[in-house]
XYZ file of C-alpha atoms in Angstrom:
78
model
C 0.004 -0.025 0.006
C 1.195 3.510 -0.773
C 0.207 7.019 0.075
C -0.592 9.725 -2.479
C -1.153 7.574 -5.578
C -2.934 9.256 -8.473
C -5.151 6.130 -8.901
C -6.577 3.329 -6.714
C -4.117 0.808 -8.130
C -1.134 1.069 -10.474
C 0.645 -1.817 -12.254
C 4.424 -1.519 -11.804
C 5.975 -3.870 -14.427
C 9.519 -3.310 -13.114
C 8.644 -4.620 -9.669
C 6.018 -7.184 -10.841
C 3.577 -5.693 -8.409
C 0.473 -3.542 -8.132
C 0.602 -0.506 -5.855
C -2.652 0.184 -4.007
C -3.709 3.571 -2.552
C -4.056 3.370 1.193
C -7.648 3.727 2.438
C -9.245 2.367 -0.764
C -12.574 0.535 -0.292
C -12.144 -3.178 -0.895
C -14.851 -3.420 -3.602
C -13.132 -0.620 -5.557
C -9.822 -2.315 -5.143
C -10.993 -5.682 -6.415
C -12.583 -3.952 -9.487
C -9.406 -1.938 -10.213
C -6.965 -4.864 -9.696
C -9.202 -7.109 -11.857
C -9.198 -4.489 -14.579
C -5.350 -4.303 -14.475
C -5.081 -8.091 -14.656
C -7.544 -8.541 -17.514
C -7.262 -5.398 -19.615
C -3.543 -4.517 -19.141
C -2.147 -8.019 -18.685
C -4.555 -10.250 -20.630
C -5.609 -12.447 -17.732
C -8.853 -14.441 -18.064
C -11.895 -13.081 -16.296
C -11.894 -13.747 -12.582
C -14.536 -15.925 -10.879
C -16.255 -14.080 -8.055
C -13.746 -12.461 -5.692
C -10.898 -14.743 -6.877
C -8.402 -12.919 -9.002
C -6.550 -14.862 -11.734
C -3.069 -14.013 -13.129
C -2.379 -13.819 -16.849
C -0.537 -17.163 -16.387
C -3.741 -18.781 -14.995
C -2.746 -19.093 -11.329
C -4.839 -17.472 -8.548
C -3.545 -14.159 -7.249
C -3.071 -14.100 -3.504
C -3.576 -10.752 -1.864
C -1.157 -9.669 0.909
C -2.477 -10.183 4.440
C -3.786 -6.712 5.028
C -5.582 -6.511 1.666
C -7.002 -10.055 1.966
C -8.484 -9.166 5.372
C -10.058 -5.959 3.976
C -11.589 -7.873 1.019
C -12.913 -10.636 3.327
C -14.487 -8.060 5.686
C -15.977 -6.103 2.720
C -17.414 -9.288 1.172
C -19.072 -10.330 4.417
C -20.664 -6.787 4.838
C -22.056 -6.938 1.244
C -23.773 -10.359 1.790
C -25.796 -9.024 4.789
């Protein structure tokens, strides 16, 4: 996570990572990261809240982000 990014998430090909703006809502984050994976990197469409890499493997979110996404998903199902 980073402070003061111009977007929610930014693909950094030099680092093989995606920088995420601190404080972003989990739902927005998932949509933005999925767009980077599918549009920019050519990954297949993700199933539900599972993100898929362009090589076909599941993308694992780092601990803090995975927790945010899990909490957000549980709030949306209520």
